[in-house]
Amino acid sequence: MGALSHLRIVEIGSAAATAYCARLFADFGADVQKIEPKQGDPLRRAAPLTHGGQSAWFAFLNFNKSSIVLDRSDPNAASRLSELIEACDILLDGRGLDAADCPDVDLAAIRRQHPGLVHLDLSWFGDRGPYADFAATDSTIRALTGLIKLVGPEQGPPMHAPDFQTGILGGLWGFIAASSSVLGRMQDGCGRASHLSLFEASIAVTEYIMFEAFSRGDIMRRIGVNRFWPTFPVGIYETKQGWLGVTTVTPAQWRSFCEMLGLPDLRDDPTLVMGVDRLQRVADIESRILPKLRQRTAQEWFAEGLRRKIPIVPMPEISDLVADEEKRARGAIVPVSVGGETGFSAGSMQRLTGTPPLRGGRVPDIGERQTRRETVARAPAPKPVAAARLPLEGIRVIDFSMGWAGPICTRTLADLGADVIKIEAIQYPDWWRGVDRRPAYVLEQMYEKSVRYCIMNRNKRGITLDLTRPKGLALAKRLLADADLVVDNYSVEVLPKLGLGYDVLSELNPGIVMMSMSAFGAGSVYRDCRAYGSTLEQGSGLPSVVGDAGGPPVMSHTAFGDAVGGLNGCAAVLTALIHAKVTGQGQFIDLAQIECMMPFAAPWIVAHSIDGRPPARYGNRHPDFVPHGCFRCAGEDSWIVVAVSDDAMWPRLARLLGREDWVIDATLKTAAGRRAIEAEIEAAITAWTYARDPDAAMTALQAAGVASGVARLPIDLLHDPQLQSRGFIQQVDRAFIGKHPQPSMPFREAAEPFAISSVPPTLGEHNREILGGLLGLSDAELEELTHEGIIGTEMLMEEQLVKEKKRAAG
């Protein structure tokens, strides 16, 4: 039985985010009914197309659903839709993105009659603010969220990935909103209504750099293709055969990388110890390392990197992903059939081992109802009570995660009301506090002044425990015995070696859900590969479809894989918690963060697996929208993305450009017709935008109804008028830092976002509250633990750590 087989979902409107959210439910057995107009969801015609003319993008988003056709002209359509909604658990409403001829219904009346209904409403920007009525596309959203401007050649134009990213990010956040509401309903019977902004949802990928800019200032600029601020080398490099993803962050990784390449002078150069210093000598270093990398194949370098513990990974082509036997065995690549064609798609990345997701399926034809594999009774919900409570109140999470991916998962749970207890050690605090152990750093408590740590750890309680010592381990087990969930993003063997593997915890607490968020998965042949968020993107296949035809593969400027892995992890644990609440059964989740990046390349996986053709690369153009691109504006390095996303938009743009002849030219009424003079249209847009400030250009374009978005830097978001009008950025006052900004979640149940109720914990801040108050330790016991170094509130310096290791060994 699927973990969500008791849920019934209705999906309305045409939107990738809504469709992906619904597919995440369908992956675990939910009965998803997709409402389409008689001509079908417009996404059925979105590129890339298979040889048989099927949309590979639509196929990825919609297998294992049923299609129900409701013709808006039918006088009974509205009543039929109302009946379907009244009978469902969750309504996923994408009409704020594209209504797709969906009949109108009185949702307020339905909710009055069915107060347990969970309703998720999606829009591009939310219901208010200066952008609320803007026309938008995937690329214009990414431009506005700071995800485009830092990618590409130094002189421009900025280079951006093809569409499909905001839909996946929005779908993940939508699933988090809806599934957490299901958990809340199990407690209080209330069906929550949530409103999701895709603009805000996409900020999850760039918020880290946005808030680093708050602390470091306006210092980030585009530094070239496959270059990654603030360290170097991080990028994708050509080898004797294939492309190799390289990430060097720590001094040790840089030294090992130089030794591997036989460059001892670079290894020993004291001016190149830190990545930020190496960025000042990019040309010199590349002139030395590029010829060396071309002497061996990507696979050979990968094997050598494994031995030396360097985060390097071969960059796969789409054909490599389709043929990857390990990914098929794990369910990351699954069979799919669409319109009589069969191939493969990216599967579910939420690798629940007790109630695994479906492995592939059929894409419904228009109006086709698919037979469910099992019939499951809907889970009863308590009678609604008038209680103002957060949806995850009453759920306890033990959080062993550090950095970005794990903490954004547990931060989201904490924002939704879960009691998250973060466990660090004075010997090894969260590495996002900083890894500098020199006396000045520790004595000045710089580890308490990291904004990026604070962004990821609000609304949590924090304790310290040395898990390598019997007393520390015993206290951890006492906490875990009464917990609902435990999360870690260490290497797969760390917690089991400490005696905290799932086999131990499930005996201690049969209802516990445990998630391991490793880079490649517990059973992967790559399990020992060191990885960062950049490594995950490099190994996902996505860079192979980004960039110009004939050019190198292109990666983004932020550690994309971390945020994406964290959001997938959150979706996975919510699924498992729903199942645990229904059945009392816990389970282990083996989440591979690299697999979480694969949905961004999914349309090309589907298309290539069916027809074998290599993916087309469009640069900043688009297979469906003409024109589409990133255009220069007045001012230094100023750019705007413009996209004519439907034919009705074209005459409005042509008039704005002063080209009435284009308005009346019948051959230009369709995107296919405009393709013949695409370069001429692009030149006219450039001439128009180059004379204008980017914000003025966006204002004029949007007033005319043309989708557009200024290519912003992440720091610009701190003062973005749309975010300010919606209260997205909240101010928090914390010890050691003072007032600093914090992002909100992109969905909300009321006019204001979910509040930040507690500041990020200082190291060991809640030792007494949790170990004393919750576990009942006396003051004398706490003092003894502190004396023994099992708990504490101050990070150890290097010499202290060395002494402690010697004492433990002796």
CSV table of N, CA and C in Angstrom, one decimal, residues 314-399:
chain,number,residue,atom,x,y,z
A,314,PRO,N,32.4,12.8,-12.6
A,314,PRO,CA,32.2,12.9,-14.0
A,314,PRO,C,30.8,13.5,-14.3
A,315,MET,N,30.7,14.4,-15.3
A,315,MET,CA,29.5,15.0,-15.6
A,315,MET,C,28.8,14.1,-16.7
A,316,PRO,N,27.6,13.6,-16.3
A,316,PRO,CA,27.0,12.7,-17.3
A,316,PRO,C,26.2,13.4,-18.4
A,317,GLU,N,26.2,12.8,-19.6
A,317,GLU,CA,25.2,13.3,-20.6
A,317,GLU,C,23.9,12.7,-20.3
A,318,ILE,N,22.8,13.1,-21.0
A,318,ILE,CA,21.5,12.6,-20.7
A,318,ILE,C,21.5,11.1,-21.1
A,319,SER,N,22.2,10.7,-22.1
A,319,SER,CA,22.2,9.3,-22.5
A,319,SER,C,22.9,8.4,-21.3
A,320,ASP,N,23.8,9.0,-20.6
A,320,ASP,CA,24.4,8.3,-19.5
A,320,ASP,C,23.4,8.0,-18.4
A,321,LEU,N,22.6,9.0,-18.1
A,321,LEU,CA,21.6,8.9,-17.1
A,321,LEU,C,20.6,7.8,-17.4
A,322,VAL,N,20.1,7.8,-18.7
A,322,VAL,CA,19.2,6.8,-19.1
A,322,VAL,C,19.7,5.4,-19.0
A,323,ALA,N,21.0,5.2,-19.3
A,323,ALA,CA,21.7,3.9,-19.2
A,323,ALA,C,22.2,3.5,-17.9
A,324,ASP,N,22.1,4.3,-16.9
A,324,ASP,CA,22.7,4.1,-15.6
A,324,ASP,C,21.9,3.0,-14.8
A,325,GLU,N,22.5,1.8,-14.7
A,325,GLU,CA,21.8,0.7,-14.0
A,325,GLU,C,21.6,1.0,-12.6
A,326,GLU,N,22.5,1.7,-11.9
A,326,GLU,CA,22.2,1.9,-10.5
A,326,GLU,C,21.0,2.8,-10.3
A,327,LYS,N,20.9,3.8,-11.1
A,327,LYS,CA,19.7,4.8,-11.0
A,327,LYS,C,18.4,4.0,-11.3
A,328,ARG,N,18.5,3.1,-12.2
A,328,ARG,CA,17.3,2.3,-12.5
A,328,ARG,C,16.9,1.4,-11.3
A,329,ALA,N,18.0,0.8,-10.7
A,329,ALA,CA,17.7,-0.1,-9.6
A,329,ALA,C,17.2,0.7,-8.4
A,330,ARG,N,17.6,1.9,-8.2
A,330,ARG,CA,17.2,2.7,-7.1
A,330,ARG,C,15.8,3.4,-7.3
A,331,GLY,N,15.3,3.4,-8.6
A,331,GLY,CA,14.1,4.0,-8.9
A,331,GLY,C,14.2,5.5,-9.2
A,332,ALA,N,15.5,6.0,-9.4
A,332,ALA,CA,15.7,7.4,-9.8
A,332,ALA,C,15.3,7.5,-11.3
A,333,ILE,N,15.5,6.4,-12.1
A,333,ILE,CA,15.1,6.4,-13.5
A,333,ILE,C,14.0,5.3,-13.6
A,334,VAL,N,12.8,5.6,-14.1
A,334,VAL,CA,11.7,4.6,-14.1
A,334,VAL,C,11.1,4.6,-15.5
A,335,PRO,N,10.4,3.5,-15.8
A,335,PRO,CA,9.8,3.4,-17.1
A,335,PRO,C,8.5,4.2,-17.1
A,336,VAL,N,8.2,4.8,-18.3
A,336,VAL,CA,7.0,5.6,-18.5
A,336,VAL,C,6.5,5.4,-19.9
A,337,SER,N,5.2,5.4,-20.0
A,337,SER,CA,4.6,5.3,-21.4
A,337,SER,C,3.7,6.5,-21.5
A,338,VAL,N,3.7,7.0,-22.8
A,338,VAL,CA,2.9,8.2,-23.1
A,338,VAL,C,2.5,8.2,-24.6
A,339,GLY,N,1.2,8.2,-24.8
A,339,GLY,CA,0.7,8.3,-26.2
A,339,GLY,C,1.2,7.1,-27.1
A,340,GLY,N,1.3,5.9,-26.5
A,340,GLY,CA,1.8,4.8,-27.3
A,340,GLY,C,3.3,4.6,-27.4
A,341,GLU,N,4.0,5.6,-26.8
A,341,GLU,CA,5.5,5.5,-26.8
A,341,GLU,C,5.9,5.1,-25.4
A,342,THR,N,7.0,4.4,-25.3
A,342,THR,CA,7.6,4.0,-24.0
A,342,THR,C,9.0,4.5,-23.9
A,343,GLY,N,9.4,4.8,-22.7
A,343,GLY,CA,10.7,5.3,-22.4
A,343,GLY,C,11.0,5.3,-20.9
A,344,PHE,N,11.8,6.3,-20.5
A,344,PHE,CA,12.1,6.4,-19.1
A,344,PHE,C,12.0,7.9,-18.7
A,345,SER,N,11.8,8.0,-17.4
A,345,SER,CA,11.6,9.3,-16.8
A,345,SER,C,12.4,9.4,-15.4
A,346,ALA,N,12.6,10.6,-14.9
A,346,ALA,CA,13.0,10.7,-13.6
A,346,ALA,C,11.9,10.2,-12.6
A,347,GLY,N,12.2,9.4,-11.7
A,347,GLY,CA,11.2,8.8,-10.8
A,347,GLY,C,11.1,9.7,-9.6
A,348,SER,N,10.6,9.1,-8.5
A,348,SER,CA,10.5,9.8,-7.2
A,348,SER,C,11.8,9.8,-6.5
A,349,MET,N,12.2,11.0,-6.0
A,349,MET,CA,13.5,11.1,-5.3
A,349,MET,C,13.3,10.9,-3.8
A,350,GLN,N,12.1,10.7,-3.4
A,350,GLN,CA,11.8,10.5,-2.0
A,350,GLN,C,11.9,9.0,-1.7
A,351,ARG,N,13.1,8.5,-1.4
A,351,ARG,CA,13.4,7.1,-1.3
A,351,ARG,C,13.0,6.5,0.0
A,352,LEU,N,11.7,6.4,0.3
A,352,LEU,CA,11.1,5.7,1.5
A,352,LEU,C,11.3,4.2,1.3
A,353,THR,N,11.9,3.6,2.3
A,353,THR,CA,12.2,2.1,2.1
A,353,THR,C,11.1,1.2,2.6
A,354,GLY,N,10.3,1.7,3.5
A,354,GLY,CA,9.2,0.9,4.0
A,354,GLY,C,8.0,0.9,3.2
A,355,THR,N,7.7,2.1,2.6
A,355,THR,CA,6.6,2.3,1.7
A,355,THR,C,7.1,3.0,0.4
A,356,PRO,N,7.8,2.3,-0.4
A,356,PRO,CA,8.5,2.9,-1.5
A,356,PRO,C,7.5,3.5,-2.5
A,357,PRO,N,8.0,4.5,-3.3
A,357,PRO,CA,7.1,5.1,-4.3
A,357,PRO,C,6.9,4.1,-5.5
A,358,LEU,N,5.8,4.4,-6.3
A,358,LEU,CA,5.6,3.7,-7.5
A,358,LEU,C,6.8,3.9,-8.5
A,359,ARG,N,7.1,2.8,-9.2
A,359,ARG,CA,8.2,2.9,-10.1
A,359,ARG,C,7.7,3.1,-11.5
A,360,GLY,N,7.4,4.3,-11.9
A,360,GLY,CA,7.0,4.6,-13.2
A,360,GLY,C,5.5,4.4,-13.4
A,361,GLY,N,5.0,4.5,-14.6
A,361,GLY,CA,3.6,4.4,-14.9
A,361,GLY,C,3.2,5.0,-16.2
A,362,ARG,N,1.9,5.1,-16.4
A,362,ARG,CA,1.4,5.6,-17.7
A,362,ARG,C,0.9,7.1,-17.5
A,363,VAL,N,1.1,7.8,-18.6
A,363,VAL,CA,0.6,9.2,-18.7
A,363,VAL,C,-0.8,9.1,-19.3
A,364,PRO,N,-1.8,9.6,-18.6
A,364,PRO,CA,-3.2,9.4,-19.1
A,364,PRO,C,-3.4,10.2,-20.4
A,365,ASP,N,-4.2,9.6,-21.3
A,365,ASP,CA,-4.7,10.3,-22.5
A,365,ASP,C,-5.7,11.3,-22.0
A,366,ILE,N,-6.1,12.2,-22.9
A,366,ILE,CA,-7.1,13.2,-22.5
A,366,ILE,C,-8.4,12.5,-22.1
A,367,GLY,N,-8.9,12.7,-20.9
A,367,GLY,CA,-10.1,12.1,-20.4
A,367,GLY,C,-10.0,10.6,-20.0
A,368,GLU,N,-8.8,10.1,-19.8
A,368,GLU,CA,-8.6,8.7,-19.4
A,368,GLU,C,-8.5,8.6,-17.9
A,369,ARG,N,-9.4,7.8,-17.3
A,369,ARG,CA,-9.3,7.5,-15.9
A,369,ARG,C,-8.5,6.2,-15.8
A,370,GLN,N,-7.4,6.3,-14.9
A,370,GLN,CA,-6.6,5.1,-14.7
A,370,GLN,C,-7.0,4.3,-13.5
A,371,THR,N,-7.0,3.0,-13.6
A,371,THR,CA,-7.4,2.2,-12.5
A,371,THR,C,-6.4,2.2,-11.4
A,372,ARG,N,-6.8,2.4,-10.2
A,372,ARG,CA,-5.8,2.4,-9.1
A,372,ARG,C,-5.4,1.0,-8.8
A,373,ARG,N,-4.2,0.9,-8.3
A,373,ARG,CA,-3.7,-0.5,-8.0
A,373,ARG,C,-4.3,-1.1,-6.8
A,374,GLU,N,-4.8,-0.3,-5.9
A,374,GLU,CA,-5.5,-0.8,-4.7
A,374,GLU,C,-6.6,0.2,-4.3
A,375,THR,N,-7.6,-0.2,-3.6
A,375,THR,CA,-8.6,0.7,-3.1
A,375,THR,C,-8.4,0.8,-1.6
A,376,VAL,N,-8.2,2.0,-1.2
A,376,VAL,CA,-7.9,2.3,0.2
A,376,VAL,C,-8.9,3.3,0.8
A,377,ALA,N,-9.4,2.9,1.9
A,377,ALA,CA,-10.4,3.8,2.6
A,377,ALA,C,-9.7,5.1,3.0
A,378,ARG,N,-10.4,6.2,2.9
A,378,ARG,CA,-9.9,7.5,3.3
A,378,ARG,C,-9.7,7.5,4.8
A,379,ALA,N,-8.6,8.1,5.3
A,379,ALA,CA,-8.3,8.1,6.7
A,379,ALA,C,-9.2,9.1,7.4
A,380,PRO,N,-9.8,8.6,8.5
A,380,PRO,CA,-10.8,9.5,9.2
A,380,PRO,C,-10.0,10.7,9.8
A,381,ALA,N,-10.7,11.8,9.9
A,381,ALA,CA,-10.1,13.0,10.5
A,381,ALA,C,-11.0,13.4,11.7
A,382,PRO,N,-10.4,13.9,12.7
A,382,PRO,CA,-11.2,14.3,13.9
A,382,PRO,C,-12.1,15.5,13.5
A,383,LYS,N,-13.2,15.7,14.3
A,383,LYS,CA,-14.1,16.8,14.1
A,383,LYS,C,-13.3,18.1,14.2
A,384,PRO,N,-13.5,19.0,13.3
A,384,PRO,CA,-12.7,20.3,13.3
A,384,PRO,C,-13.0,21.0,14.7
A,385,VAL,N,-11.8,21.5,15.2
A,385,VAL,CA,-11.9,22.3,16.4
A,385,VAL,C,-11.3,23.7,16.1
A,386,ALA,N,-11.8,24.7,16.8
A,386,ALA,CA,-11.4,26.1,16.6
A,386,ALA,C,-10.1,26.3,17.4
A,387,ALA,N,-9.0,25.9,16.8
A,387,ALA,CA,-7.7,26.0,17.5
A,387,ALA,C,-6.7,26.7,16.5
A,388,ALA,N,-6.0,27.7,17.0
A,388,ALA,CA,-5.0,28.4,16.2
A,388,ALA,C,-3.7,27.7,16.5
A,389,ARG,N,-3.4,26.7,15.7
A,389,ARG,CA,-2.2,25.9,15.9
A,389,ARG,C,-1.4,25.7,14.6
A,390,LEU,N,-0.1,25.6,14.7
A,390,LEU,CA,0.6,25.3,13.5
A,390,LEU,C,0.5,23.9,13.1
A,391,PRO,N,0.6,23.5,11.8
A,391,PRO,CA,0.2,22.2,11.4
A,391,PRO,C,1.1,21.1,12.0
A,392,LEU,N,2.4,21.4,12.3
A,392,LEU,CA,3.2,20.3,12.8
A,392,LEU,C,3.5,20.4,14.3
A,393,GLU,N,2.7,21.1,15.0
A,393,GLU,CA,2.8,21.1,16.5
A,393,GLU,C,2.6,19.7,17.0
A,394,GLY,N,3.4,19.4,18.0
A,394,GLY,CA,3.4,18.0,18.6
A,394,GLY,C,4.3,17.0,18.0
A,395,ILE,N,5.0,17.4,16.9
A,395,ILE,CA,6.0,16.5,16.2
A,395,ILE,C,7.4,16.9,16.7
A,396,ARG,N,8.1,15.9,17.2
A,396,ARG,CA,9.5,16.2,17.7
A,396,ARG,C,10.5,15.6,16.7
A,397,VAL,N,11.5,16.5,16.4
A,397,VAL,CA,12.5,16.2,15.4
A,397,VAL,C,13.9,16.3,16.1
A,398,ILE,N,14.7,15.2,16.0
A,398,ILE,CA,16.1,15.3,16.4
A,398,ILE,C,17.0,15.5,15.2
A,399,ASP,N,17.7,16.6,15.2
A,399,ASP,CA,18.3,17.1,14.0
A,399,ASP,C,19.9,17.0,14.1
